[in-house]
Coordinates of C-alpha atoms in Angstrom, one line a residue:
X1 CA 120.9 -2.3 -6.3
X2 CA 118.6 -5.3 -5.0
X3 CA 114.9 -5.9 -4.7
X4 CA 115.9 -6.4 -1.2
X5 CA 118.0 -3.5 -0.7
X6 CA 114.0 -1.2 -1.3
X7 CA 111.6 -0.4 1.4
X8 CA 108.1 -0.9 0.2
X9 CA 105.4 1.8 1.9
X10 CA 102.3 2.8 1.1
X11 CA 101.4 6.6 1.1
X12 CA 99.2 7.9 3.1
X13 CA 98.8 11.7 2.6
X14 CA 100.6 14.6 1.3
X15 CA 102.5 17.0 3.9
X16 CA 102.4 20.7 3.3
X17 CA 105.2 20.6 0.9
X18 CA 103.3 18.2 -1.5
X19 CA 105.3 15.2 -0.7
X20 CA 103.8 12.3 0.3
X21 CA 104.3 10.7 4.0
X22 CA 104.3 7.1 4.4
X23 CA 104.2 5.5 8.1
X24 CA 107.5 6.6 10.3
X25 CA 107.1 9.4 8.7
X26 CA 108.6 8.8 5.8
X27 CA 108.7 11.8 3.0
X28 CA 108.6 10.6 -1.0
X29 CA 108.5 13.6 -3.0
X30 CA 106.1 13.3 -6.3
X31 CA 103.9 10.5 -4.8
X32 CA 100.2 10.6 -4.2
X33 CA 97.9 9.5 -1.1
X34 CA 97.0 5.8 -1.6
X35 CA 99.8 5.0 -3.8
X36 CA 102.2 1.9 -3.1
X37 CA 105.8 2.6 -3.8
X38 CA 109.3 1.2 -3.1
X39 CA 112.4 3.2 -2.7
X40 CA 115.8 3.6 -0.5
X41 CA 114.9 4.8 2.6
X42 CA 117.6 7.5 3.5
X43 CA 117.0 8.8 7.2
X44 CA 112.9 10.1 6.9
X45 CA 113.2 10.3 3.0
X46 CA 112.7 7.9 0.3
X47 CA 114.9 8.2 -2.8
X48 CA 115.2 6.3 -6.2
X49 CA 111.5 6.0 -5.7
X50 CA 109.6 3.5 -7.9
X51 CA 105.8 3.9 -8.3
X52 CA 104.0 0.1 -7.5
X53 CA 100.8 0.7 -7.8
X54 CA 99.5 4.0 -9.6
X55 CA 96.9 6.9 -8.1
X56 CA 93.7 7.4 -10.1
X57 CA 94.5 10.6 -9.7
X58 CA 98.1 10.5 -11.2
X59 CA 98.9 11.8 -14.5
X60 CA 101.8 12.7 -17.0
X61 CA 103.1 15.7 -16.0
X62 CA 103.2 18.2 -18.8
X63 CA 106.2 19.8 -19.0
X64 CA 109.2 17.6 -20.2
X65 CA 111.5 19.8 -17.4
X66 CA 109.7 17.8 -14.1
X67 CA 111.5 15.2 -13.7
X68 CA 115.2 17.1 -13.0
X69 CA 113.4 20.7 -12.5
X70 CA 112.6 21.8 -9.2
X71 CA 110.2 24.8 -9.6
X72 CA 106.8 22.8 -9.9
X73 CA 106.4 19.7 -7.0
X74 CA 102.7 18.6 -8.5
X75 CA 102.7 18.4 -11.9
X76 CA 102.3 14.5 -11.5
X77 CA 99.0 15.1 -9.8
X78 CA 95.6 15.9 -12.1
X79 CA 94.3 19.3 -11.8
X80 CA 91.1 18.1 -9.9
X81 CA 93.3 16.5 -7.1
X82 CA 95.6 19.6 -7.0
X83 CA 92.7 22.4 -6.2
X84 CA 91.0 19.8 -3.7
X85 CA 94.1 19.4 -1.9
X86 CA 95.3 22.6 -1.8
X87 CA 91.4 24.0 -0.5
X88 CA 91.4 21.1 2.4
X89 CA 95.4 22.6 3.3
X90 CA 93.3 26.0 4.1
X91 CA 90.3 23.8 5.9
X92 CA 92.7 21.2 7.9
X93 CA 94.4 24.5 9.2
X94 CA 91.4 26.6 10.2
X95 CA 89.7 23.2 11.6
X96 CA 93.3 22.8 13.8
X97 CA 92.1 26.1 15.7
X98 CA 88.6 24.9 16.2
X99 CA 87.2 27.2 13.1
X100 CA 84.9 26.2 9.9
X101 CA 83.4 28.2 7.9
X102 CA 82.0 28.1 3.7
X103 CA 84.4 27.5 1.7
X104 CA 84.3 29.2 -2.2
X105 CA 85.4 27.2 -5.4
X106 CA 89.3 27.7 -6.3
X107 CA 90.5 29.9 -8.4
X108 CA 93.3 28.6 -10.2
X109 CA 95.9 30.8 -12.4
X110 CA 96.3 28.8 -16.0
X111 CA 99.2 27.1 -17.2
X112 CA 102.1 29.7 -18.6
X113 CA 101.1 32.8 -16.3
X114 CA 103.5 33.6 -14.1
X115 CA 105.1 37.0 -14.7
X116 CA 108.0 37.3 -12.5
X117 CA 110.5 34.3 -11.5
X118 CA 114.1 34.4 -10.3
X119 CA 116.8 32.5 -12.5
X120 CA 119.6 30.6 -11.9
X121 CA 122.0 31.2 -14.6
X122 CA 126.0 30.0 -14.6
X123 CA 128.6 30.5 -16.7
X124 CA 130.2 27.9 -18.1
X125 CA 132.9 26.4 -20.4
X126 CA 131.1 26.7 -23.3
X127 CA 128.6 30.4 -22.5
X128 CA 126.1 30.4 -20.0
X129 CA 122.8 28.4 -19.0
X130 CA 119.9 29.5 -17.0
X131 CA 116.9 27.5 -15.2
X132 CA 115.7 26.6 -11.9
X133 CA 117.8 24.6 -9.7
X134 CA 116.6 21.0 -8.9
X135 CA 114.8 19.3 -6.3
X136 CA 117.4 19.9 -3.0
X137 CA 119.8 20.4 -5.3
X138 CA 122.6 22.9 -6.9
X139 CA 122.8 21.5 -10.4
X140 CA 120.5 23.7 -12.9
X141 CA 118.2 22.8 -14.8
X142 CA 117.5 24.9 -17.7
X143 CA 114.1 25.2 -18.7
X144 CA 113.5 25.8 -22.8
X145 CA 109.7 24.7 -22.8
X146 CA 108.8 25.6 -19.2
X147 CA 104.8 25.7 -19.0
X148 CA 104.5 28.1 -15.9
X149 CA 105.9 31.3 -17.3
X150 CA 104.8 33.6 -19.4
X151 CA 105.8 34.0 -22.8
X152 CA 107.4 37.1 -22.3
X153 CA 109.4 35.7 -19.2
X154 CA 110.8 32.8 -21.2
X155 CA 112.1 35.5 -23.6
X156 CA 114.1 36.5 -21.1
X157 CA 116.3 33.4 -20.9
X158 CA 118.9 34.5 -23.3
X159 CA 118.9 37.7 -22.1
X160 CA 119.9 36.3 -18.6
X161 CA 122.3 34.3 -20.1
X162 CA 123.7 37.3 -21.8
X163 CA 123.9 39.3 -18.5
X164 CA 126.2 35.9 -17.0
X165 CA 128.4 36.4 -19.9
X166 CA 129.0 40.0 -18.6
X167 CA 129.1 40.1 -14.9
X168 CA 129.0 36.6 -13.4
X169 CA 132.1 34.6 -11.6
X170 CA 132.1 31.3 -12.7
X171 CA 132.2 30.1 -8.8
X172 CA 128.7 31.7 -7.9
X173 CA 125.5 31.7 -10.1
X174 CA 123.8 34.8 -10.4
X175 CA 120.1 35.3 -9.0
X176 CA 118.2 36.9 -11.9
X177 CA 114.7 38.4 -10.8
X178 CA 112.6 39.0 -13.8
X179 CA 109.4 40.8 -14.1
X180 CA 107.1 41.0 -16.6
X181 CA 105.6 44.9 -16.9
X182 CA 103.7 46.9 -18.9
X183 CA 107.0 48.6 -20.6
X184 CA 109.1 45.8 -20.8
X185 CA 111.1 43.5 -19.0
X186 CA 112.4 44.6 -15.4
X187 CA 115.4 42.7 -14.4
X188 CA 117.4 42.4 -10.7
X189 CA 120.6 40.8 -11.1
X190 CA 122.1 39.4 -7.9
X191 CA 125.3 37.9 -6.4
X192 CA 127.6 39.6 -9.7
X193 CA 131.3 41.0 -9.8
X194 CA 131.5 44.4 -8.7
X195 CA 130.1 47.0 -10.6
X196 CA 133.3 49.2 -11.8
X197 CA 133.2 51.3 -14.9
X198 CA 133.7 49.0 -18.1
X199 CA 131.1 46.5 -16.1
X200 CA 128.6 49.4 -15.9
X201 CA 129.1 51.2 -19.9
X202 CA 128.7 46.5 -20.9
X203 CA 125.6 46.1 -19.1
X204 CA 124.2 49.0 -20.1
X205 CA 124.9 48.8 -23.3
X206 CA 123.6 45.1 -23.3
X207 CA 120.4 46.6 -21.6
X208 CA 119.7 48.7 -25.0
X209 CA 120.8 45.7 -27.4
X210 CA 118.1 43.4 -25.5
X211 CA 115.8 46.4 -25.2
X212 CA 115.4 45.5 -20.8
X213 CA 113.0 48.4 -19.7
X214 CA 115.2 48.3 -16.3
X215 CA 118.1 47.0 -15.2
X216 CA 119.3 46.3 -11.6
X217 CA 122.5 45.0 -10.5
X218 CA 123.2 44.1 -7.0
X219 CA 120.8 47.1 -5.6
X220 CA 122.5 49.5 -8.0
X221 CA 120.4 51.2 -11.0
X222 CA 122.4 50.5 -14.1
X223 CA 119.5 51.3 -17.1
X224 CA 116.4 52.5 -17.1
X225 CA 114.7 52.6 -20.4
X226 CA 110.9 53.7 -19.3
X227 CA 110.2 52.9 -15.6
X228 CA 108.6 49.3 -15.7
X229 CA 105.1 50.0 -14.8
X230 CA 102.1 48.0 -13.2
X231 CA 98.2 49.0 -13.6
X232 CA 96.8 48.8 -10.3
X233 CA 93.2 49.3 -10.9
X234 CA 93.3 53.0 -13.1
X235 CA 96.4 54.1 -12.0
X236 CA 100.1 52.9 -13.0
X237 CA 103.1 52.1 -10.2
X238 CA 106.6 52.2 -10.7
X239 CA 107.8 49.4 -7.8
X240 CA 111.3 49.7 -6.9
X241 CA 113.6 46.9 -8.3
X242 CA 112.6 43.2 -6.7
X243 CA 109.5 44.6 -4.8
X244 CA 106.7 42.5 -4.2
X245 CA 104.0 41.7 -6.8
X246 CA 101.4 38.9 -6.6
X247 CA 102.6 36.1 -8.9
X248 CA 99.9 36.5 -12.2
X249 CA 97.8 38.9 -13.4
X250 CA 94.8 36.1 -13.1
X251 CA 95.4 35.5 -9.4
X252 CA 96.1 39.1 -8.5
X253 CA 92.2 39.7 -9.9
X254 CA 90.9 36.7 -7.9
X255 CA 92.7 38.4 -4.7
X256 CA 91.3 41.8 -5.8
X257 CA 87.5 40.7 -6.6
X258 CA 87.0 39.3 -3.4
X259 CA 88.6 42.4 -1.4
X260 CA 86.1 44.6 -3.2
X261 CA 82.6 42.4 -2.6
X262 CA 84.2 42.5 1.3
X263 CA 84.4 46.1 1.5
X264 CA 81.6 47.4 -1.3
X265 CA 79.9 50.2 0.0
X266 CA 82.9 51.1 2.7
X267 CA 83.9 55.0 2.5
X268 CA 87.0 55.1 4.9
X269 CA 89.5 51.8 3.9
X270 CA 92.7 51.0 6.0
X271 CA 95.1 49.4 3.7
X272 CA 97.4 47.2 6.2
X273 CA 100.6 45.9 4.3
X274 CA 99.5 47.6 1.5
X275 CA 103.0 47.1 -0.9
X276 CA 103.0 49.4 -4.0
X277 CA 98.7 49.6 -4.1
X278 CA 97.7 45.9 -5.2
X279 CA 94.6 46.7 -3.3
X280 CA 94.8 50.4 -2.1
X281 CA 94.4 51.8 -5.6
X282 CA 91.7 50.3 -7.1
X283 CA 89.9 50.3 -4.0
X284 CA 90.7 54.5 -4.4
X285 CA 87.8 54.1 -7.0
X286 CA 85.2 54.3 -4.5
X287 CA 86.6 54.3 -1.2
X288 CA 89.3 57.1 0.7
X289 CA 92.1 54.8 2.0
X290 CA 95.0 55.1 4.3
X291 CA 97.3 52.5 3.2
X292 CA 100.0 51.3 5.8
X293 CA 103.6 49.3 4.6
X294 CA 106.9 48.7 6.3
X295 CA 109.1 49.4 3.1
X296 CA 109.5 53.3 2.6
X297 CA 110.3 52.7 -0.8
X298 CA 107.7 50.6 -1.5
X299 CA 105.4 53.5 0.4
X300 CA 106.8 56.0 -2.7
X301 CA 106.2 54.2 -5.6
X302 CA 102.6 53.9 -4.1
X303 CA 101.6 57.5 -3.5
X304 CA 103.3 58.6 -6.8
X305 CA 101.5 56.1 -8.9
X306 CA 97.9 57.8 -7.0
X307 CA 99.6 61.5 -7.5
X308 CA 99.3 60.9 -11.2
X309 CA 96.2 58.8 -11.3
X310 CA 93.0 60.5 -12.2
X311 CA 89.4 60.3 -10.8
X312 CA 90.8 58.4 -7.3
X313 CA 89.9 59.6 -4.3
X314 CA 92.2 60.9 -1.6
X315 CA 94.8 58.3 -0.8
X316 CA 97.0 58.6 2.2
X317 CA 100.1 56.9 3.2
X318 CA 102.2 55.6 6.2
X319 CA 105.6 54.1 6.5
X320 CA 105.7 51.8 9.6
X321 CA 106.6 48.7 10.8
X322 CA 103.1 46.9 12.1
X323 CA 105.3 43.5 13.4
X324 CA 106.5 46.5 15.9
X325 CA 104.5 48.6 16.1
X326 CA 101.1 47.9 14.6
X327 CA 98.1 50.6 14.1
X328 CA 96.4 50.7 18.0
X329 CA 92.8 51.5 18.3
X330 CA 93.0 55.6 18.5
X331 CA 94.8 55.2 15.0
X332 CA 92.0 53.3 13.7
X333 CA 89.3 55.1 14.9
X334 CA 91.0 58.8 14.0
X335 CA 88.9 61.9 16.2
X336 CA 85.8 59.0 16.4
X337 CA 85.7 58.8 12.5
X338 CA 86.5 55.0 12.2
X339 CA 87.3 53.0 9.2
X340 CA 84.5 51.4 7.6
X341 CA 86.5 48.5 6.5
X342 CA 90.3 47.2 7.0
X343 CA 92.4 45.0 3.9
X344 CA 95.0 43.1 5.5
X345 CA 97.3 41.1 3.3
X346 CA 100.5 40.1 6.0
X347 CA 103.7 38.3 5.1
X348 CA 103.9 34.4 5.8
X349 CA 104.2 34.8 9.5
X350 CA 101.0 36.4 9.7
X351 CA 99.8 39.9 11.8
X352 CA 99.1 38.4 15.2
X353 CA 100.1 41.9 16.9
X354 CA 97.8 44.1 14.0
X355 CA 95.2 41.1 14.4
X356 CA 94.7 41.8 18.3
X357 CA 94.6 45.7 17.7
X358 CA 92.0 45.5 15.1
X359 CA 89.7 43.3 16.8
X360 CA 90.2 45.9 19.9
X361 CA 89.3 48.8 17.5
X362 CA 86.2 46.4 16.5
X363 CA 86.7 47.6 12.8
X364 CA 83.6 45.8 11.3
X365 CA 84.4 44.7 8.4
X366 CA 87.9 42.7 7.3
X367 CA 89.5 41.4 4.2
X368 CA 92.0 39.3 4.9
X369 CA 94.3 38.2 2.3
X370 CA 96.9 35.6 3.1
X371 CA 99.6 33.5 1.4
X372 CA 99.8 31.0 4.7
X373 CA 96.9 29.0 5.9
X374 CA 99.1 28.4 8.9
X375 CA 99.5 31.8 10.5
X376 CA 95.9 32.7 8.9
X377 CA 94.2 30.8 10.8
X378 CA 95.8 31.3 13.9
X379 CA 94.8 34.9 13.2
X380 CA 91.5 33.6 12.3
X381 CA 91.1 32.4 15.7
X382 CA 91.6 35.3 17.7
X383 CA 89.3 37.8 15.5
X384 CA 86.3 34.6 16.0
X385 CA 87.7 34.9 19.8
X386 CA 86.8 38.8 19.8
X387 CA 83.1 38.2 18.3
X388 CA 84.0 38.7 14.7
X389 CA 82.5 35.9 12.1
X390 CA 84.3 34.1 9.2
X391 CA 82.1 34.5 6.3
X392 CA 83.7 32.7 4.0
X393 CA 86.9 31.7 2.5
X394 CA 88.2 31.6 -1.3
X395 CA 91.7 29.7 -1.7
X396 CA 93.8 31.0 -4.7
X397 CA 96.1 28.7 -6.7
X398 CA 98.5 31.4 -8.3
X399 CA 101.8 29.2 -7.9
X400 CA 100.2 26.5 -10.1
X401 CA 102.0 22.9 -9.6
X402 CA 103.6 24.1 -6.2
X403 CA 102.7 23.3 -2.6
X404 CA 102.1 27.0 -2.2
X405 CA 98.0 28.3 -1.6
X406 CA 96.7 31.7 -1.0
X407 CA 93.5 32.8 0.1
X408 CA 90.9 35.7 1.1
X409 CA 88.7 35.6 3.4
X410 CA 86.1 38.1 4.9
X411 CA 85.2 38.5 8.5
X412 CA 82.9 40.9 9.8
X413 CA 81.9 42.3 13.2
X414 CA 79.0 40.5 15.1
X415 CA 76.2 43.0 16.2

C-alpha cells in the first residue's frame, strides 16, 4: 500500500457511536475531534487508519484486548474527555428540541464493574474460546484480562467455554448471558443443539461441577441451585432468566438516588416500566406504589420479591403494554386520589404515547430515567410543551468506554 493510495482528513467530531467524522462524512472509528489522520477511505469509512497528529486528549488505552476487541469503542480517549462528551450527547440532544436546562456532574461506573455481559464462545478444533466479537466483525476475541467486568464475571469464562464443549454446533457460536447475583452466577445459554435427555443430565451435571446458581438453555430451565437473587432496596427479586438489570451496581445507585430526591416526600408513586422493582421497591420504603411493565413475567418476579419483603408498604402491580395502550388520565388520577409522583424509565424508543397521557393527567412531579438522549428529549419537549419544567439533568456513564449514556432527569408541574 502507497502513501498515495491514503486519504488524509482531519476529524472533526465524534458521531453518536463514538467514531469520529471527518468532512463528507467520513466515519474513523477510535479517532478523536481535532486529530489529523490518514487511512483508506472505503465508501463513508476510513480503514487501516493511521493517527498523524495525536489529541491532547488521547491516551493508551488500558486493556491490552482494544485493539481487536469490540466491546469498549473509547478506551483511547482520557476519562475527562469521555464524561464531557458523553454529558454534551445529552445537551446537544435536548438543545435540538429547543430545551436547556442545569446539567449535574457525571456519574461514572469504575473500571471492572459490569455484572452481566453476553459471550461469544465457539468451539473449536482444539476446545472452545469465549470473548466479545470485534469491531463489525464475526471473528472473537477472547478476553483474559478484560477491565470492564467484574471479577466474578470473568470467572465465568471457562465455565462458558465448558457449556460450548457440551451443547454448541461448531457452525453457530452460542450467546452466553451471564449475570452476576447475590447467589451465584445466573447463566442463559442461547442458539445450542437441542435439548434431548443426555444434553440435559451433561449440563446439569456441569451446572453442579461449576457450582452455576441457574442455568438456562434456549428458554428452557435446566438447573437451578438457589434462585439467583437481586437486592432491590430491602427486598430480594428473583428475575426470570435474561431479564433486564441496569448494567452495575454503581450506576443502578446513581439512577436510584436521583429517583428518590425527585419524588422525597411523595405518598402515592406510579412506577411506569417498572422491570423486576429497580425503583418500585426501594421507593416501597416510604412511598405506596403501583408499578406498571409489559413483561408478565417480569411483573411476578416483582410482586413476589415485595410479598416476602418486610416493612414495605403496599405495592401493587399491572401487566400492560404502555407502547399500546399506555395509563390515560382516569388511571392516574384513580376516584380523584392522584399520584403524587410518576418514575418513568422507557426502553430506547422512548414513551411518547405514556409521555402525552401524563402530561394530560398533570401528575406533578416526574422522574424520568432514560438510556437514549434521543427519544428523551423528544419526550422532554412535549412535557415543557404542557407547562412542566426541566429541573435538572444527571447523565450516567454505566457502559464505561462505550458510546452508550444514560441519564435522569426531574420535571415537575408549573403552578
Amino acid at each position: 500500500m502507497t502513501d498515495a493510495a491514503r486519504t488524509t482528513a482531519t476529524i472533526s467530531r465524534l458521531g453518536h457511536q463514538g467514531d469520529g467524522v471527518a468532512d463528507g462524512p467520513l466515519f474513523a472509528p477510535r479517532t478523536l475531534p481535532g486529530e489529523i489522520v490518514s487511512g483508506i477511505a472505503e465508501v463513508s469509512r476510513l480503514t487501516s487508519i493511521r493517527i498523524e497528529t495525536p489529541s491532547e486528549h488521547r491516551v493508551q488505552p488500558p486493556c491490552r484486548h482494544y485493539k481487536s476487541c469490540g466491546g469498549c469503542q473509547l478506551q483511547h480517549a482520557s476519562d475527562s474527555f469521555v464524561a464531557d462528551w458523553k454529558t454534551d450527547v445529552v445537551r446537544n440532544a435536548l438543545s435540538a428540541q429547543g430545551l436547556e436546562t442545569e446539567f449535574r456532574p457525571i456519574h461514572t461506573s469504575p473500571a471492572r464493574s459490569r455484572r452481566r455481559a453476553t459471550l461469544a464462545v465457539r468451539r473449536t478444533k482444539k476446545g472452545a474460546m469465549a470473548g466479545f466479537h470485534g469491531q463489525a466483525s464475526d471473528v472473537i476475541t477472547e478476553i483474559s484480562d478484560c477491565q470492564l467486568l467484574e471479577p466474578a464475571l470473568m470467572a465465568a469464562i471457562p465455565v462458558a467455554e465448558a457449556l460450548a464443549l457440551a451443547g454448541a454446533s461448531r457452525k453457530t457460536p452460542l450467546a452466553v448471558t451471564v449475570t452476576t447475583s447475590e447467589a451465584g452466577l445466573d447463566m442463559l445459554v442461547k442458539n445450542g443443539k437441542p435439548l434431548d435427555g443426555p444434553l440435559r443430565i451433561e449440563l446439569a451435571q456441569l451446572a453442579d461441577r461449576h457450582r452455576i446458581t441457574r442455568l438456562t438453555w434456549d428458554d428452557e430451565p435446566v438447573a437451578m441451585e438457589q434462585p439467583p437473587v437481586q437486592p432491590f432496596g430491602t427486598a430480594l427479586v428473583c428475575p426470570p432468566p435474561g431479564a433486564f438489570l441496569q448494567a452495575t451496581r454503581e450506576g443502578e445507585a446513581a439512577l436510584l438516588d436521583g429517583v428518590l430526591e425527585i419524588t422525597k416526600g411523595a405518598k402515592r408513586i406510579v412506577d411506569l416500566f417498572a422491570g423486576c422493582g429497580t425503583f418500585a421497591l426501594p421507593l416501597a420504603q416510604a412511598a405506596e406504589v403501583h408499578a406498571v411493565e409489559g413483561e408478565r413475567e417480569m411483573v411476578a418476579a416483582l410482586d413476589a420479591g415485595w410479598r416476602k419483603a418486610k416493612g414495605l408498604k403496599k405495592v401493587t402491580t399491572e401487566t400492560r403494554d404502555l407502547f399500546r395502550n399506555p395509563l390515560l388520565p382516569e388511571d392516574l388520577n384513580p376516584f380523584g386520589a392522584a399520584f403524587d409522583a410518576a418514575v418513568i424509565d422507557p426502553p430506547r424508543a422512548g414513551a411518547e404515547a405514556q409521555v402525552a397521557q401524563l402530561a394530560k393527567a398533570r401528575t406533578r412531579v416526574i422522574a424520568y430515567v432514560s438510556c437514549n438522549p434521543v427519544s428523551f428529549a423528544r419526550d422532554a419537549k412535549t412535557l415543557v410543551a404542557a407547562g412542566y419544567s426541566l429541573d435538572w439533568v444527571q447523565a450516567v456513564d454505566q457502559f464505561r468506554w462505550s458510546a452508550h449514556t444514560e441519564l435522569v432527569a426531574r420535571f415537575t408541574l408549573k403552578d
